Coordinates of C-alpha atoms and ligand atoms in Angstrom, one line a residue:
X396 CA 60.1 -2.5 18.0
X397 CA 58.0 -0.5 20.4
X398 CA 55.0 -2.5 20.1
X399 CA 56.6 -5.8 20.9
X400 CA 58.6 -4.2 23.8
X401 CA 55.4 -2.9 25.4
X402 CA 53.2 -5.8 24.6
X403 CA 55.2 -8.8 25.6
X404 CA 56.6 -7.8 29.0
X405 CA 54.0 -9.9 31.3
X406 CA 52.2 -13.1 31.9
X407 CA 49.3 -12.8 29.5
X408 CA 48.8 -15.2 27.2
X409 CA 50.7 -17.6 29.2
X410 CA 48.1 -18.3 31.7
X411 CA 47.9 -21.8 30.7
X412 CA 51.8 -22.4 31.9
X413 CA 51.4 -25.5 34.4
X414 CA 52.7 -24.7 37.9
X415 CA 55.4 -27.3 39.0
X416 CA 54.5 -29.2 41.9
X417 CA 57.6 -28.2 44.0
X418 CA 59.2 -31.7 44.0
X419 CA 59.8 -32.7 40.3
X420 CA 63.1 -33.0 38.7
X421 CA 62.0 -32.2 35.1
X422 CA 60.6 -28.7 34.6
X423 CA 57.0 -28.4 33.7
X424 CA 56.1 -28.6 30.0
X425 CA 55.6 -25.1 28.8
X426 CA 52.0 -24.3 27.4
X427 CA 51.7 -21.8 24.7
X428 CA 48.2 -20.4 24.0
X429 CA 47.2 -19.6 20.3
X430 CA 43.4 -19.5 20.6
X431 CA 42.8 -15.7 20.8
X432 CA 39.8 -16.1 18.6
X433 CA 38.3 -18.4 20.9
X434 CA 38.7 -16.1 23.8
X435 CA 41.4 -13.6 25.3
X436 CA 42.5 -13.0 29.0
X437 CA 41.4 -9.8 30.7
X438 CA 44.1 -6.9 30.5
X439 CA 45.3 -6.2 33.9
X440 CA 43.8 -2.6 33.7
X441 CA 40.5 -4.3 33.2
X442 CA 40.6 -6.5 36.0
X443 CA 41.4 -3.3 38.1
X444 CA 38.4 -1.3 37.1
X445 CA 36.2 -4.6 37.4
X446 CA 37.7 -5.1 40.9
X447 CA 37.2 -1.3 41.9
X448 CA 33.4 -1.2 40.6
X449 CA 32.6 -4.4 42.6
X450 CA 34.0 -2.9 45.6
X451 CA 32.9 0.8 44.9
X452 CA 30.2 1.0 42.7
X453 CA 27.8 -1.7 43.9
X454 CA 24.8 0.7 44.1
X455 CA 22.1 0.2 41.8
X456 CA 22.7 2.8 38.7
X457 CA 18.8 3.7 38.8
X458 CA 19.1 5.0 42.6
X459 CA 19.0 8.7 42.9
X460 CA 21.5 8.7 45.7
X461 CA 25.3 9.0 45.3
X462 CA 25.9 5.1 45.2
X463 CA 23.5 4.9 42.5
X464 CA 25.0 7.8 40.7
X465 CA 28.4 6.5 41.0
X466 CA 27.4 3.5 39.2
X467 CA 25.6 5.3 36.5
X468 CA 28.6 7.6 35.9
X469 CA 30.8 4.5 35.4
X470 CA 28.3 2.9 32.9
X471 CA 28.1 6.5 31.0
X472 CA 31.8 6.6 30.7
X473 CA 31.9 2.7 29.6
X474 CA 29.2 3.9 26.8
X475 CA 31.4 6.5 25.6
X476 CA 34.2 4.5 25.4
X477 CA 32.6 1.9 23.3
X478 CA 31.1 4.7 21.0
X479 CA 34.7 6.0 20.5
X480 CA 36.1 2.5 19.7
X481 CA 33.6 2.4 16.9
X482 CA 33.2 5.7 15.7
X483 CA 29.7 6.1 16.9
X484 CA 27.4 7.7 19.2
X485 CA 27.0 6.7 23.0
X486 CA 23.3 7.0 22.7
X487 CA 23.4 4.4 19.9
X488 CA 25.1 1.7 22.1
X489 CA 23.3 -0.7 24.5
X490 CA 24.8 -3.3 26.6
X491 CA 24.0 -7.0 26.2
X492 CA 25.1 -10.3 27.8
X493 CA 27.5 -10.8 24.8
X494 CA 27.5 -11.7 21.0
X495 CA 25.0 -14.3 21.0
X496 CA 22.5 -11.9 22.6
X497 CA 23.4 -9.0 20.2
X498 CA 23.2 -11.1 17.2
X499 CA 19.8 -12.6 18.2
X500 CA 18.3 -9.1 19.1
X501 CA 19.1 -7.6 16.0
X502 CA 17.5 -10.8 13.8
X503 CA 14.3 -11.0 16.2
X504 CA 14.0 -7.3 16.3
X505 CA 13.9 -6.9 12.1
X506 CA 11.5 -9.6 12.2
X507 CA 9.0 -8.2 14.4
X508 CA 9.3 -4.7 12.7
X509 CA 8.3 -6.2 9.5
X510 CA 5.3 -8.1 11.1
X511 CA 4.4 -4.8 12.9
X512 CA 4.8 -2.6 9.7
X513 CA 4.0 -5.0 6.9
X514 CA 0.9 -7.1 8.4
X515 CA -1.0 -3.6 8.8
X516 CA -0.7 -3.3 4.9
X517 CA -2.0 -7.1 4.8
X518 CA 0.3 -8.4 2.1
X519 CA 0.8 -11.7 4.0
X520 CA 4.5 -11.7 3.1
X521 CA 6.9 -13.3 5.4
X522 CA 10.3 -11.3 5.9
X523 CA 13.3 -12.2 4.2
X524 CA 16.8 -12.1 5.7
X525 CA 20.0 -12.5 3.7
X526 CA 23.2 -13.8 5.0
X527 CA 26.3 -15.9 4.2
X528 CA 27.5 -19.6 4.6
X529 CA 30.4 -19.0 7.3
X530 CA 28.3 -17.1 9.7
X531 CA 28.9 -17.9 13.3
X532 CA 26.2 -20.1 15.0
X533 CA 24.8 -17.2 16.9
X534 CA 23.7 -15.8 13.2
X535 CA 23.0 -19.3 11.5
X536 CA 20.9 -21.1 14.3
X537 CA 18.4 -18.4 14.9
X538 CA 17.9 -17.6 11.1
X539 CA 17.4 -21.7 10.6
X540 CA 15.1 -21.7 13.7
X541 CA 13.0 -18.8 12.1
X542 CA 13.0 -20.4 8.8
X543 CA 12.0 -23.8 9.9
X544 CA 9.1 -22.0 12.1
X545 CA 8.0 -20.5 8.8
X546 CA 8.2 -16.9 10.5
X547 CA 10.7 -15.9 8.1
X548 CA 12.4 -16.8 4.6
X549 CA 16.2 -16.8 4.8
X550 CA 18.9 -17.1 2.1
X551 CA 22.3 -18.2 3.0
X552 CA 24.7 -16.9 0.2
X553 CA 27.7 -19.1 -0.7
X554 CA 31.1 -17.5 0.0
X555 CA 33.5 -17.3 -3.2
X556 CA 36.1 -20.2 -3.2
X557 CA 38.6 -17.9 -4.8
X558 CA 38.4 -15.0 -2.3
X559 CA 36.8 -16.6 0.8
X560 CA 34.5 -13.4 1.0
X561 CA 30.9 -13.3 0.1
X562 CA 30.5 -11.3 -3.3
X563 CA 28.8 -8.1 -2.9
X564 CA 27.0 -8.9 -6.3
X565 CA 25.7 -12.4 -4.8
X566 CA 24.2 -10.6 -1.6
X567 CA 22.3 -8.2 -4.1
X568 CA 21.1 -10.9 -6.1
X569 CA 19.7 -12.5 -3.1
X570 CA 17.4 -9.5 -2.2
X571 CA 13.6 -9.9 -2.8
X572 CA 10.9 -7.5 -2.3
X573 CA 10.2 -8.9 1.2
X574 CA 14.0 -8.6 2.3
X575 CA 14.4 -6.6 5.7
X576 CA 17.9 -7.5 6.8
X577 CA 21.3 -8.3 5.4
X578 CA 23.8 -9.8 8.1
X579 CA 27.2 -10.4 7.1
X580 CA 30.2 -10.7 9.7
X581 CA 33.0 -8.3 9.6
X582 CA 35.7 -10.9 9.8
X583 CA 35.5 -14.8 10.0
X584 CA 36.5 -16.4 13.1
X585 CA 38.2 -19.4 11.2
X586 CA 39.8 -17.9 8.3
X587 CA 40.1 -14.0 9.7
X588 CA 38.9 -13.2 6.1
X589 CA 37.6 -9.6 6.1
X590 CA 34.2 -9.3 4.3
X591 CA 33.4 -6.4 2.2
X592 CA 30.8 -4.8 4.5
X593 CA 31.2 -1.1 3.5
X594 CA 30.5 -1.9 -0.3
X595 CA 27.5 -4.0 0.9
X596 CA 26.0 -1.1 2.7
X597 CA 26.7 1.2 0.0
X598 CA 24.8 -0.8 -2.5
X599 CA 21.9 -1.8 0.0
X600 CA 21.6 2.2 0.6
X601 CA 21.5 2.7 -3.1
X602 CA 18.8 0.0 -3.6
X603 CA 16.9 1.2 -0.5
X604 CA 16.3 4.6 -2.5
X605 CA 14.8 2.7 -5.2
X606 CA 12.6 0.4 -3.0
X607 CA 11.4 3.3 -1.1
X608 CA 9.6 4.8 -4.3
X609 CA 7.9 1.2 -4.7
X610 CA 6.9 1.0 -1.2
X611 CA 9.2 -1.8 -0.3
X612 CA 10.6 -2.4 3.0
X613 CA 14.0 -0.7 3.9
X614 CA 16.8 -3.3 4.0
X615 CA 18.8 -2.8 7.3
X616 CA 22.5 -3.9 7.4
X617 CA 24.0 -5.7 10.3
X618 CA 27.7 -6.8 10.9
X619 CA 28.7 -9.2 13.6
X620 CA 32.2 -7.5 14.2
X621 CA 33.0 -10.0 17.3
X622 CA 36.7 -10.9 15.7
X623 CA 37.4 -7.7 14.0
X624 CA 37.2 -5.4 17.0
X625 CA 40.9 -4.9 18.7
X626 CA 42.7 -6.4 15.8
X627 CA 41.9 -3.7 13.3
X628 CA 40.2 -0.2 12.9
X629 CA 36.2 -0.9 13.1
X630 CA 34.3 2.2 12.3
X631 CA 30.4 2.4 11.7
X632 CA 30.6 5.6 9.5
X633 CA 33.0 4.0 7.1
X634 CA 31.2 0.6 7.3
X635 CA 27.9 2.5 6.8
X636 CA 25.9 -0.2 9.0
X637 CA 22.7 -0.1 10.9
X638 CA 23.9 -2.5 13.5
X639 CA 27.1 -3.8 14.9
X640 CA 27.7 -6.6 17.4
X641 CA 30.5 -6.1 20.0
X642 CA 31.9 -8.9 22.0
X643 CA 34.1 -8.0 25.1
X644 CA 36.0 -11.3 25.7
X645 CA 37.5 -11.2 22.1
X646 CA 39.2 -7.8 23.1
X647 CA 40.7 -8.6 26.3
X648 CA 37.5 -7.5 27.9
X649 CA 34.8 -9.2 30.2
X650 CA 32.4 -11.5 28.9
X651 CA 29.6 -9.3 28.0
X652 CA 28.9 -7.4 24.7
X653 CA 27.1 -4.3 23.3
X654 CA 25.1 -3.6 20.2
X655 CA 25.4 -0.5 18.1
X656 CA 22.2 0.9 16.4
X657 CA 22.5 3.7 14.1
X658 CA 20.0 6.4 15.5
X659 CA 18.7 3.9 18.2
X660 CA 14.9 4.2 18.2
X661 CA 14.7 7.0 15.8
X662 CA 16.5 6.1 12.6
X663 CA 16.8 2.3 13.3
X664 CA 14.0 0.5 15.1
X665 CA 14.7 -2.0 17.8
X666 CA 12.5 -4.3 19.4
X667 CA 13.3 -5.8 22.7
X668 CA 13.5 -9.3 23.5
X669 CA 13.3 -8.9 27.3
X670 CA 10.7 -6.9 29.2
X671 CA 11.5 -5.6 32.7
X672 CA 12.4 -2.7 34.7
X673 CA 13.2 -0.1 31.8
X674 CA 17.1 -0.1 32.0
X675 CA 19.0 0.7 28.6
X676 CA 15.7 2.8 27.5
X677 CA 13.6 -0.4 27.6
X678 CA 15.7 -1.8 24.9
X679 CA 17.3 -4.1 27.1
X680 CA 16.0 -4.0 30.7
X681 CA 17.3 -6.0 33.8
X682 CA 19.8 -4.1 36.4
X683 CA 23.1 -3.3 34.7
X684 CA 26.0 -5.4 35.6
X685 CA 28.4 -2.2 36.4
X686 CA 31.5 -4.1 37.1
X687 CA 31.4 -5.9 33.8
X688 CA 30.4 -2.8 31.9
X689 CA 33.2 -0.8 33.8
X690 CA 35.6 -3.6 32.2
X691 CA 34.1 -3.5 28.9
X692 CA 34.5 0.4 28.6
X693 CA 38.2 0.0 29.8
X694 CA 38.9 -2.7 27.2
X695 CA 37.5 -0.5 24.4
X696 CA 39.6 2.6 25.7
X697 CA 42.6 0.4 25.4
X698 CA 41.6 -0.6 21.9
X699 CA 41.1 2.8 20.9
X700 CA 44.5 3.9 22.2
X701 CA 46.5 0.9 21.0
X702 CA 44.9 -0.9 18.2
X703 CA 47.5 0.2 15.7
X704 CA 50.2 -1.3 17.7
X705 CA 48.2 -4.2 18.6
X706 CA 47.6 -5.0 14.8
X707 CA 51.1 -4.4 13.7
X708 CA 52.5 -6.8 16.6
X709 CA 50.1 -9.4 15.7
X710 CA 50.8 -9.0 12.1
X711 CA 54.5 -9.6 12.7
X712 CA 54.1 -12.5 15.1
X713 CA 51.5 -14.3 12.7
X714 CA 53.6 -13.7 9.6
X715 CA 56.7 -15.1 11.3
X716 CA 54.4 -18.3 12.1
X717 CA 53.6 -18.9 8.7
X718 CA 57.1 -18.3 7.5
X719 CA 58.6 -20.9 10.1
X720 CA 55.9 -23.5 9.0
X721 CA 56.7 -23.0 5.4
X722 CA 60.3 -23.3 6.4
X723 CA 60.1 -26.2 8.7
X724 CA 57.8 -28.4 6.8
X725 CA 58.1 -29.4 3.3
X726 CA 56.4 -26.7 1.4
X727 CA 54.0 -29.2 -0.5
X728 CA 52.9 -30.4 2.8
X729 CA 51.5 -27.1 4.0
X730 CA 48.4 -25.4 3.0
X731 CA 47.5 -22.2 4.2
X732 CA 43.6 -22.2 4.3
X733 CA 43.5 -18.5 5.2
X734 CA 45.5 -17.2 2.8
X735 CA 43.4 -16.1 -0.5
X736 CA 44.9 -13.9 -3.0
X737 CA 44.1 -10.4 -3.0
X738 CA 41.8 -10.9 0.0
X739 CA 42.4 -9.0 3.4
X740 CA 42.3 -10.9 6.5
X741 CA 42.8 -10.3 10.5
X742 CA 46.3 -9.8 11.1
X743 CA 46.2 -12.6 14.0
X744 CA 44.6 -15.5 12.3
X745 CA 46.7 -18.7 10.6
X746 CA 44.5 -21.6 9.6
X747 CA 46.7 -24.3 8.0
X748 CA 46.9 -28.1 7.3
X749 CA 49.7 -30.3 7.1
X750 CA 48.9 -33.0 4.7
X751 CA 49.2 -36.6 5.4
X752 CA 46.7 -39.3 6.4
X753 CA 47.4 -39.7 10.0
X754 CA 47.6 -36.0 10.6
X755 CA 43.6 -34.8 11.1
X756 CA 43.5 -31.6 13.2
X757 CA 42.3 -33.2 16.4
X758 CA 44.5 -35.9 16.4
X759 CA 47.7 -33.6 15.9
X760 CA 46.5 -31.1 18.2
X761 CA 46.2 -34.0 20.9
X762 CA 49.7 -35.0 20.1
X763 CA 50.8 -31.6 20.8
X764 CA 52.7 -30.8 24.4
X765 CA 53.2 -27.3 24.2
X766 CA 50.6 -25.8 21.8
X767 CA 47.1 -24.8 23.1
X768 CA 44.7 -24.0 19.7
X769 CA 41.7 -25.3 18.0
X770 CA 40.5 -27.0 14.8
X771 CA 37.9 -24.3 14.0
X772 CA 35.3 -22.3 16.1
X773 CA 35.7 -23.0 19.8
X774 CA 31.9 -23.8 20.1
X775 CA 32.3 -26.8 17.5
X776 CA 34.9 -28.5 19.9
X777 CA 32.5 -31.5 20.5
X778 CA 32.2 -32.3 16.8
X779 CA 34.8 -34.9 16.2
X780 CA 36.4 -35.9 12.7
X781 CA 33.9 -33.5 10.8
X782 CA 35.9 -30.9 8.8
X783 CA 35.1 -27.3 9.3
X784 CA 32.0 -26.4 7.1
X785 CA 33.4 -22.9 7.0
X786 CA 36.6 -24.2 5.3
X787 CA 34.5 -26.4 3.0
X788 CA 32.3 -23.3 2.0
X789 CA 35.6 -21.7 1.1
X790 CA 36.4 -24.5 -1.2
X791 CA 39.2 -26.1 0.8
X792 CA 39.2 -29.8 -0.4
X793 CA 37.9 -32.4 2.3
X794 CA 41.1 -33.9 3.0
X795 CA 42.9 -30.7 3.7
X796 CA 40.1 -29.4 5.8
X797 CA 40.0 -32.3 7.8
X798 CA 43.8 -31.7 8.7
X799 CA 43.0 -28.0 9.6
X800 CA 44.5 -26.3 12.7
X801 CA 43.4 -22.7 13.8
X802 CA 46.1 -20.7 15.4
X803 CA 45.2 -17.3 16.5
X804 CA 48.1 -15.0 18.2
X805 CA 47.5 -12.4 20.6
X806 CA 48.9 -9.0 22.1
X807 CA 51.7 -10.6 24.0
X808 CA 52.5 -13.8 21.8
X809 CA 56.4 -13.6 21.1
X810 CA 58.3 -15.2 18.1
X811 CA 60.1 -17.3 20.6
X812 CA 56.8 -18.9 21.3
X813 CA 56.2 -19.7 17.8
X814 CA 59.7 -21.3 17.6
X815 CA 58.3 -23.6 20.5
X816 CA 55.1 -24.2 18.7
X817 CA 56.6 -25.0 15.3
X818 CA 59.2 -27.7 17.1
X819 CA 56.3 -28.9 19.2
X820 CA 54.2 -29.4 16.0
X821 CA 57.4 -31.1 14.2
X822 CA 57.4 -33.5 17.1
X823 CA 53.8 -34.4 17.1
X824 CA 53.9 -35.1 13.5
X825 CA 56.9 -37.3 13.7
X826 CA 55.3 -39.3 16.6
X827 CA 52.1 -39.8 14.5
X828 CA 54.0 -40.7 11.4
X829 CA 56.6 -43.0 12.9
X830 CA 59.9 -43.8 11.0
X831 CA 60.0 -42.5 7.4
X832 CA 58.9 -46.0 6.0
X833 CA 55.8 -46.1 8.0
X834 CA 54.6 -42.9 6.4
X835 CA 50.8 -43.4 5.1
X836 CA 50.8 -47.1 6.0
X837 CA 47.5 -46.6 8.2
X838 CA 45.7 -44.7 5.3
Ligands
PLP1438 C1 32.4 -14.2 15.2 C2 31.5 -14.3 16.5 N1 30.2 -13.9 16.7 C3 29.5 -14.2 17.9 C4 30.3 -14.9 18.8 C5 29.7 -15.1 20.0 O1 30.2 -14.5 21.2 P1 29.6 -15.1 22.8 O2 29.7 -16.7 22.4 O3 30.4 -14.4 23.5 O4 28.0 -14.8 22.8 C6 31.7 -15.4 18.5 C7 32.3 -16.2 19.7 O5 33.0 -17.0 19.4 C8 32.1 -15.2 17.3 O6 33.6 -15.6 16.9

């Protein structure tokens, strides 16, 4: 298979392999990284353009002489590449430090815009924002903060326990006269569930036409596409969104990001969070990080060129992983937490639990000698023993959610690595449960 051959011939994803110390008799234990939703390694081509830019494009992009011009050209090319990746216009992209900043920028901007436009009308209303219960913390926490400060009202719409998705009708039902933003992620980082963003945008657009006649504020639609980019086609026209968050380190790019804003500053207002030297047309000032922007552009170019091959390869390996899990463990013991009948999901994500009183996700992972994965969002890795609120929101029972592991495969993960991981899990379970008679003794 072309994709597999092209994608597996290097050391990516095996960066965690332990080097031998030279004198040991037994080979070092092989590590297999399956946490690509947490972060991805840089593609070699990305490292190359980052390095070149560091060496050769160090000029200030705002300087009028050749060194500055060279840096500016690199930034323009990267912007073009990002725009192509999402089917948007280059002038609608601004560079940010990452997903957290892009998400915060959208939220704070719509609140500022509401305050500017509505306070002139003196109706005293606070802006209202709608989101769902499984968003990343970089959406949830700024919204909770604004609500706690009574600067905004927020509705967290529960996701369906049947589909794992937020239902379009539930989003619409949450809308109020003062609603100015709907923000729903494109793909969930823990389950991989794809949210119905195109349908939400369409319905909100139709509603906006009616609201305009009554003098109500326009509702803008934002999607956080951090997890979807590089794993499936993402197109801002098909999605119909006003804002879209881009995160480089989820698609083999550097740890910066960008924000797409439809008709930036003309159709869609954007209020900066920072004030400074005028870069990014004042929407996000600060001297541009040319090398990282160059790398982000290269990573985007690779996605545009290869996303179908990436998707097919990841789906093949992930489906094989699920098949092997069901074959190697008693089917009754495996619960595939991210499979909701009829719901689309990311091609690389497998969230599952092995039932058993001793098999809490963290405990099991700690027993694994090969597998490197997580129990949920990487940023919650310090929260011991609490099952993922995302899984609980999706209707996964407490005892099952407590045992959950999130495995996410990447461009270079192989079926042979899946075999190693499944054996590793079997051995870890056997060590935790002891001989058959001991099973369940410590519950
Ligand atoms: C869905 C989603 N949104 C936003 C982010 C935030 O990205 P960053 O931590 O790079 O700012 C992440 C990263 O884990 C994510 O998974």
